[in-house]
Short mmCIF file of C-alpha atoms in Angstrom, two decimals:
data_model
loop_
_atom_site.label_atom_id
_atom_site.label_comp_id
_atom_site.label_asym_id
_atom_site.label_seq_id
_atom_site.Cartn_x
_atom_site.Cartn_y
_atom_site.Cartn_z
CA MET A 28 97.23 -12.55 34.30
CA THR A 29 95.54 -14.05 31.20
CA THR A 30 93.61 -17.36 31.74
CA VAL A 31 94.37 -19.92 29.05
CA LEU A 32 91.18 -21.58 27.91
CA PRO A 33 91.16 -25.39 27.38
CA GLU A 34 90.33 -27.00 24.09
CA GLU A 35 86.66 -27.02 23.09
CA PRO A 36 84.92 -30.45 23.13
CA ARG A 37 81.34 -31.26 22.12
CA PHE A 38 78.89 -31.48 24.98
CA PRO A 39 77.94 -33.87 26.44
CA VAL A 40 81.24 -35.79 26.65
CA PRO A 41 81.09 -39.54 27.02
CA ARG A 42 81.92 -40.78 30.56
CA GLY A 43 84.42 -43.53 29.95
CA CYS A 44 84.02 -45.13 33.45
CA PRO A 45 80.35 -45.20 34.42
CA LEU A 46 80.91 -44.11 38.02
CA HIS A 47 83.19 -41.21 37.10
CA PRO A 48 82.50 -37.95 35.26
CA PRO A 49 84.17 -37.61 31.84
CA PRO A 50 87.95 -37.32 32.42
CA CYS A 51 88.14 -34.31 30.09
CA TYR A 52 86.40 -32.18 32.73
CA SER A 53 89.09 -33.00 35.21
CA ASN A 54 91.75 -32.14 32.66
CA GLN A 55 89.89 -28.85 31.78
CA ARG A 56 89.49 -27.96 35.53
CA ARG A 57 93.23 -28.28 36.19
CA ARG A 58 93.88 -25.94 33.36
CA GLY A 59 91.21 -23.41 34.21
CA PRO A 60 87.90 -23.23 36.02
CA VAL A 61 85.83 -22.22 32.97
CA SER A 62 85.94 -23.68 29.48
CA ARG A 63 84.02 -23.76 26.17
CA VAL A 64 81.94 -26.46 24.69
CA THR A 65 79.92 -26.92 21.47
CA LEU A 66 76.28 -28.04 21.91
CA TRP A 67 74.27 -30.38 19.76
CA ASN A 68 73.05 -27.47 17.47
CA GLY A 69 76.42 -25.81 16.97
CA ALA A 70 75.83 -23.22 19.69
CA ARG A 71 78.68 -22.58 22.10
CA ALA A 72 78.38 -22.43 25.90
CA TRP A 73 80.61 -22.12 28.90
CA VAL A 74 81.21 -25.13 31.26
CA VAL A 75 81.98 -24.36 34.93
CA SER A 76 83.26 -27.45 36.80
CA ARG A 77 85.50 -26.23 39.59
CA TYR A 78 84.00 -26.19 43.12
CA GLU A 79 84.39 -22.56 44.11
CA GLU A 80 83.41 -21.16 40.66
CA VAL A 81 80.22 -23.48 40.64
CA ARG A 82 79.29 -22.11 44.03
CA SER A 83 79.88 -18.59 42.84
CA VAL A 84 77.72 -18.92 39.71
CA LEU A 85 74.88 -20.62 41.53
CA ARG A 86 74.57 -17.83 44.11
CA ASP A 87 74.97 -14.99 41.52
CA GLU A 88 71.65 -13.57 40.38
CA ARG A 89 73.28 -12.24 37.20
CA PHE A 90 72.98 -15.84 35.95
CA SER A 91 69.40 -16.67 35.02
CA ALA A 92 67.71 -20.07 35.21
CA ASP A 93 64.90 -19.02 32.76
CA PRO A 94 65.09 -21.25 29.72
CA THR A 95 63.07 -18.76 27.58
CA ARG A 96 65.89 -16.23 27.67
CA PRO A 97 67.98 -15.96 24.42
CA GLY A 98 71.26 -17.87 24.84
CA PHE A 99 70.07 -20.29 27.44
CA PRO A 100 72.05 -23.57 26.71
CA GLU A 101 69.92 -26.48 25.44
CA VAL A 102 71.56 -29.91 25.69
CA ALA A 103 69.01 -31.55 23.30
CA PRO A 104 66.31 -30.47 20.88
CA ALA A 105 63.47 -28.69 22.73
CA VAL A 106 60.42 -30.80 23.21
CA PRO A 107 57.17 -28.86 22.15
CA VAL A 108 55.27 -29.92 25.27
CA ALA A 109 54.87 -27.81 28.32
CA ARG A 110 56.18 -29.76 31.37
CA GLY A 111 54.61 -27.39 33.85
CA LEU A 112 55.83 -25.09 36.54
CA SER A 113 59.32 -25.90 37.76
CA LEU A 114 61.29 -24.11 40.51
CA VAL A 115 64.57 -24.87 38.74
CA ASN A 116 63.48 -22.63 35.82
CA LEU A 117 62.42 -19.66 37.84
CA ASP A 118 64.41 -16.55 38.90
CA PRO A 119 63.87 -14.43 42.00
CA PRO A 120 61.43 -12.91 43.08
CA GLU A 121 59.05 -15.34 41.34
CA HIS A 122 61.18 -18.30 42.50
CA ARG A 123 61.16 -17.12 46.07
CA HIS A 124 57.42 -16.74 46.06
CA TYR A 125 56.75 -20.39 45.03
CA ARG A 126 59.57 -21.85 47.15
CA LEU A 127 58.37 -20.21 50.29
CA THR A 128 54.92 -21.60 49.51
CA LEU A 129 56.41 -25.12 49.64
CA SER A 130 59.24 -24.83 52.14
CA ARG A 131 57.23 -25.33 55.28
CA GLY A 132 56.32 -28.93 54.21
CA PHE A 133 59.92 -29.84 53.55
CA LEU A 134 61.71 -28.53 56.71
CA PRO A 135 64.26 -31.04 58.10
CA ARG A 136 62.15 -31.69 61.21
CA ALA A 137 59.13 -32.55 59.05
CA MET A 138 61.21 -34.84 56.89
CA GLU A 139 62.78 -36.53 59.90
CA ALA A 140 59.26 -37.36 61.00
CA GLN A 141 59.05 -39.45 57.82
CA ARG A 142 61.84 -41.79 58.91
CA PRO A 143 59.77 -44.43 60.64
CA ALA A 144 57.60 -44.84 57.56
CA VAL A 145 60.58 -44.84 55.22
CA ARG A 146 62.27 -47.47 57.40
CA ALA A 147 59.17 -49.66 57.25
CA ASP A 148 59.00 -49.26 53.42
CA VAL A 149 62.66 -50.17 53.02
CA GLY A 150 62.08 -53.24 55.23
CA ARG A 151 59.13 -54.45 53.17
CA LEU A 152 60.93 -53.80 49.89
CA LEU A 153 64.03 -55.73 50.98
CA ASP A 154 61.68 -58.66 52.15
CA ARG A 155 60.60 -58.82 48.56
CA VAL A 156 64.18 -58.72 47.35
CA CYS A 157 65.15 -61.54 49.74
CA GLY A 158 62.05 -63.52 48.63
CA ASP A 159 62.94 -63.23 44.93
CA GLY A 160 64.63 -65.80 42.97
CA ARG A 161 68.19 -64.70 42.43
CA PRO A 162 69.23 -62.45 40.70
CA SER A 163 66.90 -59.64 41.92
CA ASP A 164 66.82 -56.16 40.30
CA LEU A 165 67.45 -53.53 42.99
CA VAL A 166 66.26 -50.71 40.61
CA ALA A 167 62.83 -52.21 39.99
CA ARG A 168 62.46 -53.71 43.57
CA LEU A 169 63.95 -50.88 45.61
CA ALA A 170 65.37 -47.81 43.91
CA VAL A 171 62.24 -46.98 41.93
CA PRO A 172 59.43 -47.81 44.34
CA LEU A 173 60.92 -46.36 47.54
CA PRO A 174 61.09 -42.64 46.41
CA ALA A 175 57.63 -43.07 44.79
CA LEU A 176 56.11 -44.40 48.05
CA THR A 177 57.89 -41.64 50.03
CA ILE A 178 57.01 -38.64 47.96
CA SER A 179 53.53 -39.92 47.46
CA ARG A 180 52.98 -40.11 51.17
CA VAL A 181 54.35 -36.59 51.68
CA LEU A 182 52.12 -35.17 49.02
CA GLY A 183 49.15 -37.36 49.90
CA LEU A 184 48.83 -39.18 46.56
CA PRO A 185 46.58 -42.22 46.19
CA SER A 186 48.16 -45.51 45.08
CA GLY A 187 46.69 -45.22 41.52
CA VAL A 188 48.38 -41.88 40.80
CA ARG A 189 51.68 -43.16 42.35
CA LEU A 190 51.69 -46.23 40.27
CA PHE A 191 50.86 -44.40 37.10
CA PHE A 192 53.73 -41.91 37.77
CA GLU A 193 56.09 -44.74 38.65
CA ARG A 194 55.45 -46.40 35.35
CA HIS A 195 56.10 -43.22 33.32
CA SER A 196 58.71 -41.30 35.28
CA ALA A 197 61.60 -42.19 32.96
CA LEU A 198 59.69 -40.83 29.92
CA ILE A 199 58.85 -37.56 31.73
CA GLN A 200 62.53 -37.02 32.72
CA ALA A 201 64.10 -37.99 29.41
CA THR A 202 65.99 -35.32 27.41
CA GLU A 203 64.55 -36.32 24.06
CA PRO A 204 61.16 -38.17 24.82
CA ASP A 205 58.57 -38.93 22.16
CA PRO A 206 56.50 -35.71 22.12
CA ALA A 207 53.17 -37.50 21.56
CA LEU A 208 53.70 -39.99 24.28
CA LEU A 209 54.94 -37.28 26.65
CA ALA A 210 51.87 -35.16 25.98
CA GLY A 211 49.56 -37.99 26.72
CA VAL A 212 51.18 -38.94 29.94
CA LEU A 213 51.50 -35.40 31.24
CA GLY A 214 47.85 -34.75 30.28
CA GLU A 215 46.71 -37.78 32.25
CA LEU A 216 48.88 -36.89 35.25
CA ARG A 217 47.54 -33.29 35.20
CA MET A 218 43.94 -34.46 35.15
CA ALA A 219 44.59 -36.79 38.08
CA MET A 220 46.40 -34.17 40.09
CA THR A 221 43.67 -31.52 39.44
CA ALA A 222 40.96 -33.91 40.69
CA LEU A 223 43.09 -34.66 43.77
CA VAL A 224 43.68 -31.01 44.56
CA CYS A 225 39.99 -30.13 44.26
CA ASP A 226 39.15 -33.14 46.44
CA ARG A 227 41.64 -32.16 49.11
CA ARG A 228 40.39 -28.59 49.08
CA GLU A 229 36.97 -29.94 50.29
CA GLN A 230 38.35 -32.79 52.49
CA PRO A 231 41.90 -31.94 53.57
CA ALA A 232 44.37 -34.39 55.17
CA ASP A 233 47.71 -34.00 56.64
CA ASP A 234 49.84 -33.65 53.55
CA VAL A 235 51.50 -31.08 51.28
CA ILE A 236 48.68 -31.06 48.62
CA SER A 237 46.08 -30.33 51.32
CA ARG A 238 48.15 -27.45 52.75
CA LEU A 239 48.63 -25.91 49.25
CA ALA A 240 44.87 -26.40 48.42
CA VAL A 241 43.54 -24.96 51.71
CA GLU A 242 46.13 -22.41 52.74
CA HIS A 243 47.41 -21.06 49.34
CA TRP A 244 44.68 -21.56 46.70
CA GLY A 245 42.84 -18.30 46.43
CA ALA A 246 43.11 -14.98 48.30
CA ASP A 247 45.52 -13.70 45.60
CA ARG A 248 48.03 -16.41 46.42
CA LEU A 249 47.89 -19.27 44.04
CA SER A 250 45.46 -20.31 41.35
CA ARG A 251 44.18 -23.84 41.10
CA ASP A 252 46.40 -24.56 38.20
CA GLU A 253 49.45 -23.22 40.12
CA VAL A 254 48.75 -25.57 42.99
CA VAL A 255 48.42 -28.45 40.53
CA ALA A 256 51.63 -27.46 38.83
CA LEU A 257 53.59 -27.14 42.04
CA ALA A 258 52.35 -30.51 43.37
CA THR A 259 53.24 -32.12 40.11
CA MET A 260 56.82 -30.49 40.11
CA VAL A 261 57.39 -31.85 43.66
CA LEU A 262 56.42 -35.27 42.53
CA LEU A 263 58.84 -35.24 39.60
CA ALA A 264 61.64 -33.71 41.60
CA GLY A 265 61.10 -35.95 44.56
CA HIS A 266 61.44 -39.17 42.64
CA GLU A 267 63.79 -39.30 39.65
CA THR A 268 66.93 -37.87 41.28
CA THR A 269 66.51 -39.85 44.56
CA SER A 270 65.69 -43.06 42.66
CA ASN A 271 68.83 -42.81 40.57
CA THR A 272 71.02 -41.79 43.52
CA VAL A 273 69.81 -44.87 45.46
CA ALA A 274 70.74 -47.18 42.48
CA LEU A 275 74.17 -45.47 41.89
CA SER A 276 74.95 -45.55 45.58
CA LEU A 277 74.22 -49.28 45.79
CA LEU A 278 76.36 -49.83 42.66
CA ALA A 279 79.21 -47.87 44.20
CA LEU A 280 79.06 -50.02 47.36
CA LEU A 281 79.05 -53.22 45.16
CA ARG A 282 82.05 -51.98 43.22
CA HIS A 283 83.88 -51.29 46.59
CA PRO A 284 83.21 -54.41 48.72
CA ASP A 285 85.67 -53.29 51.24
CA GLN A 286 83.60 -50.18 51.94
CA LEU A 287 80.44 -52.21 52.19
CA ALA A 288 82.19 -54.54 54.59
CA TRP A 289 83.31 -51.53 56.74
CA LEU A 290 79.80 -50.30 56.92
CA ALA A 291 78.36 -53.68 57.74
CA GLU A 292 80.70 -53.97 60.73
CA ASP A 293 78.84 -51.04 62.35
CA PRO A 294 75.86 -49.75 60.45
CA SER A 295 75.06 -47.25 63.13
CA GLU A 296 73.10 -44.17 62.28
CA ALA A 297 76.09 -41.92 62.81
CA ARG A 298 78.31 -44.02 60.50
CA VAL A 299 75.59 -44.43 57.91
CA ALA A 300 74.98 -40.64 57.80
CA VAL A 301 78.61 -39.83 57.15
CA ALA A 302 78.75 -42.64 54.44
CA VAL A 303 75.75 -41.25 52.64
CA GLU A 304 77.28 -37.83 52.28
CA GLU A 305 80.29 -39.43 50.60
CA LEU A 306 78.04 -41.47 48.35
CA LEU A 307 76.12 -38.36 47.38
CA ARG A 308 79.41 -36.63 46.49
CA TYR A 309 80.79 -39.61 44.59
CA THR A 310 77.68 -40.38 42.54
CA THR A 311 76.05 -36.92 42.02
CA ALA A 312 73.12 -37.91 39.75
CA ALA A 313 72.58 -34.40 38.27
CA GLN A 314 74.06 -34.76 34.89
CA PHE A 315 72.96 -31.84 32.52
CA PHE A 316 71.86 -29.31 35.11
CA PRO A 317 71.92 -26.67 36.54
CA ARG A 318 72.01 -24.48 33.41
CA ARG A 319 72.17 -20.70 33.33
CA VAL A 320 72.52 -17.79 31.00
CA ALA A 321 74.26 -14.56 31.88
CA VAL A 322 72.10 -11.50 32.03
CA ALA A 323 75.05 -9.18 32.51
CA ASP A 324 78.84 -9.44 31.93
CA VAL A 325 80.34 -11.45 34.73
CA GLU A 326 83.91 -12.48 35.39
CA VAL A 327 84.17 -16.08 36.67
CA GLY A 328 87.63 -17.56 37.45
CA GLY A 329 89.35 -14.85 35.40
CA VAL A 330 87.21 -15.44 32.32
CA ARG A 331 84.63 -12.84 31.22
CA ILE A 332 81.19 -14.35 30.47
CA ARG A 333 79.13 -11.95 28.53
CA ALA A 334 75.43 -11.20 28.73
CA GLY A 335 73.44 -13.65 26.61
CA GLU A 336 76.02 -16.52 26.87
CA GLY A 337 74.99 -19.88 28.19
CA VAL A 338 76.65 -21.67 31.13
CA LEU A 339 76.52 -25.38 32.07
CA VAL A 340 77.21 -25.77 35.70
CA LEU A 341 78.50 -29.32 36.33
CA LEU A 342 77.98 -30.52 39.92
CA GLY A 343 79.54 -33.99 39.37
CA PRO A 344 82.92 -32.69 38.19
CA ALA A 345 82.83 -29.94 40.98
CA ASN A 346 82.41 -32.78 43.51
CA ARG A 347 85.64 -34.25 42.20
CA ASP A 348 87.62 -31.08 42.71
CA GLU A 349 90.88 -32.25 44.23
CA ASP A 350 91.43 -28.82 45.90
CA VAL A 351 88.30 -29.48 48.03
CA PHE A 352 88.23 -33.32 48.18
CA PRO A 353 91.72 -34.91 48.21
CA ASP A 354 91.99 -38.10 46.07
CA PRO A 355 88.40 -37.32 44.82
CA ASP A 356 88.01 -40.39 42.51
CA THR A 357 88.35 -42.68 45.57
CA LEU A 358 85.24 -43.72 47.43
CA ASP A 359 86.04 -43.19 51.13
CA LEU A 360 83.00 -43.58 53.40
CA THR A 361 84.97 -42.12 56.32
CA ARG A 362 85.54 -38.89 54.46
CA ASN A 363 83.69 -35.70 55.67
CA SER A 364 81.87 -34.82 52.44
CA ARG A 365 79.19 -32.63 53.96
CA ARG A 366 80.37 -29.73 51.72
CA HIS A 367 79.43 -31.53 48.55
CA LEU A 368 77.22 -29.96 45.87
CA ALA A 369 75.02 -32.93 44.90
CA PHE A 370 71.96 -30.95 45.96
CA GLY A 371 73.07 -27.75 44.25
CA HIS A 372 73.82 -24.48 46.00
CA GLY A 373 72.22 -21.10 46.58
CA VAL A 374 68.57 -20.23 46.27
CA HIS A 375 68.00 -23.28 43.99
CA GLN A 376 69.45 -25.85 46.36
CA CYS A 377 67.20 -28.95 46.25
CA LEU A 378 64.13 -28.31 48.37
CA GLY A 379 63.85 -32.02 49.26
CA HIS A 380 67.45 -32.55 50.38
CA ALA A 381 66.48 -33.53 53.94
CA LEU A 382 63.88 -36.10 52.62
CA ALA A 383 66.44 -37.57 50.21
CA ARG A 384 68.99 -37.97 52.98
CA VAL A 385 66.46 -39.82 55.11
CA GLU A 386 65.69 -42.24 52.27
CA LEU A 387 69.31 -42.82 51.39
CA GLN A 388 70.35 -43.35 55.05
CA GLU A 389 67.60 -45.90 55.56
CA VAL A 390 68.44 -47.80 52.33
CA VAL A 391 72.19 -47.91 52.92
CA GLY A 392 71.84 -48.90 56.56
CA ALA A 393 69.42 -51.52 55.91
CA VAL A 394 71.40 -53.07 52.98
CA ALA A 395 74.57 -53.05 55.16
CA ARG A 396 72.75 -54.91 58.06
CA ARG A 397 70.66 -57.33 56.00
CA LEU A 398 72.71 -58.06 52.90
CA PRO A 399 76.41 -57.56 53.73
CA ALA A 400 77.31 -60.29 51.14
CA LEU A 401 75.47 -58.49 48.37
CA ARG A 402 77.28 -58.58 44.95
CA LEU A 403 76.59 -57.86 41.35
CA ALA A 404 75.07 -60.65 39.33
CA THR A 405 76.57 -59.37 36.11
CA GLU A 406 79.58 -57.45 34.81
CA VAL A 407 79.56 -53.66 35.15
CA GLY A 408 79.92 -53.43 31.32
CA GLU A 409 76.58 -55.26 30.92
CA LEU A 410 74.63 -52.54 32.88
CA ASP A 411 72.49 -50.16 30.98
CA PHE A 412 73.29 -46.54 32.19
CA LYS A 413 71.16 -43.50 31.58
CA ASP A 414 73.67 -41.50 29.54
CA ASP A 415 70.94 -39.58 27.74
CA GLY A 416 68.99 -38.16 30.69
CA PHE A 417 69.15 -34.96 32.73
CA VAL A 418 69.59 -37.25 35.74
CA TYR A 419 72.26 -40.00 35.42
CA GLY A 420 71.48 -43.55 36.65
CA ILE A 421 71.02 -47.23 35.90
CA ARG A 422 68.02 -48.85 34.28
CA ALA A 423 68.54 -52.23 36.10
CA LEU A 424 70.88 -53.48 38.85
CA PRO A 425 70.80 -57.26 39.09
CA VAL A 426 72.28 -58.63 42.34
CA THR A 427 72.76 -61.75 44.33
CA TRP A 428 74.03 -62.59 47.74
#
């Protein structure tokens, strides 16, 4: 049977509705699991947006995550500034080596131990929100500072480094940042992280950076620069995606007051945990990644993808696959969405997924308990969405209650 390929749009496609993936991906998915798009530079790439095929690509080592390979799909002009070591851009066995180095510090039990501190942070941040004159911006007051506080505590960052990163995280994560500004910010961050790693090697504490510096620096394991790069990577990965997911989840609840009211009736840990999985599915902040390039000819969904061809793996549209999630464009906090792909799949599944779940559960539960009458203080059309970032989100979320 010959698969009919859908028409070829230019990537990225505008969303239309800010809380839904572009409708063309749903149309393409219904016609076939794999389709072609044209990138900004005229290059062509494959898009995979159906749930089962997305899982298949992400666990297949014939698809490389290495952006230096010919044919790797670039969604914007390359920035001539090294952003440091990143697990998302490494293939096995190198990826396995670095991930195992970090994994002990991010086991679910260790992340669950962070819950009391996260709960206290959420409480303090909501105290500030409630003390604000109305409206209050939940991005600036909650969604940005909470993940920064949390990942800084896990890593062991002093407040000065945390605040510097918090101010510049949007620049670091942008698809087309100013190269000179980015180089300056990354240079300062690298210097601060290097000094911290050296300090923790001499005076270790109970944090991830101390373990990396004491247990893995030297003895043919990791160099000092690798320790610095890994710590910086965790800081980046542990903030931007969670921050935007918190903001998008709150917006989704505000756009569905019946769902917020249902949660407020019984904001128990069990009910909140189920609701968070649905919010992760529904919002899926990963926008222009994962990306892959085939290193061999591979058949996906009846389509042959040849070696050297780029592949865009779209988690958001895959999480709206009606064959897996009935009525997928409806937010249903009672739905069992644990199979969602918001954290990816396979060897590159998000290392910090357990920590992100703790943060989201604490935010959603606290908002349902303390601010059940929360509502937007502006029209959705007035909100400024991050359409140009690798991670989708909102720049400000003004609310009242």
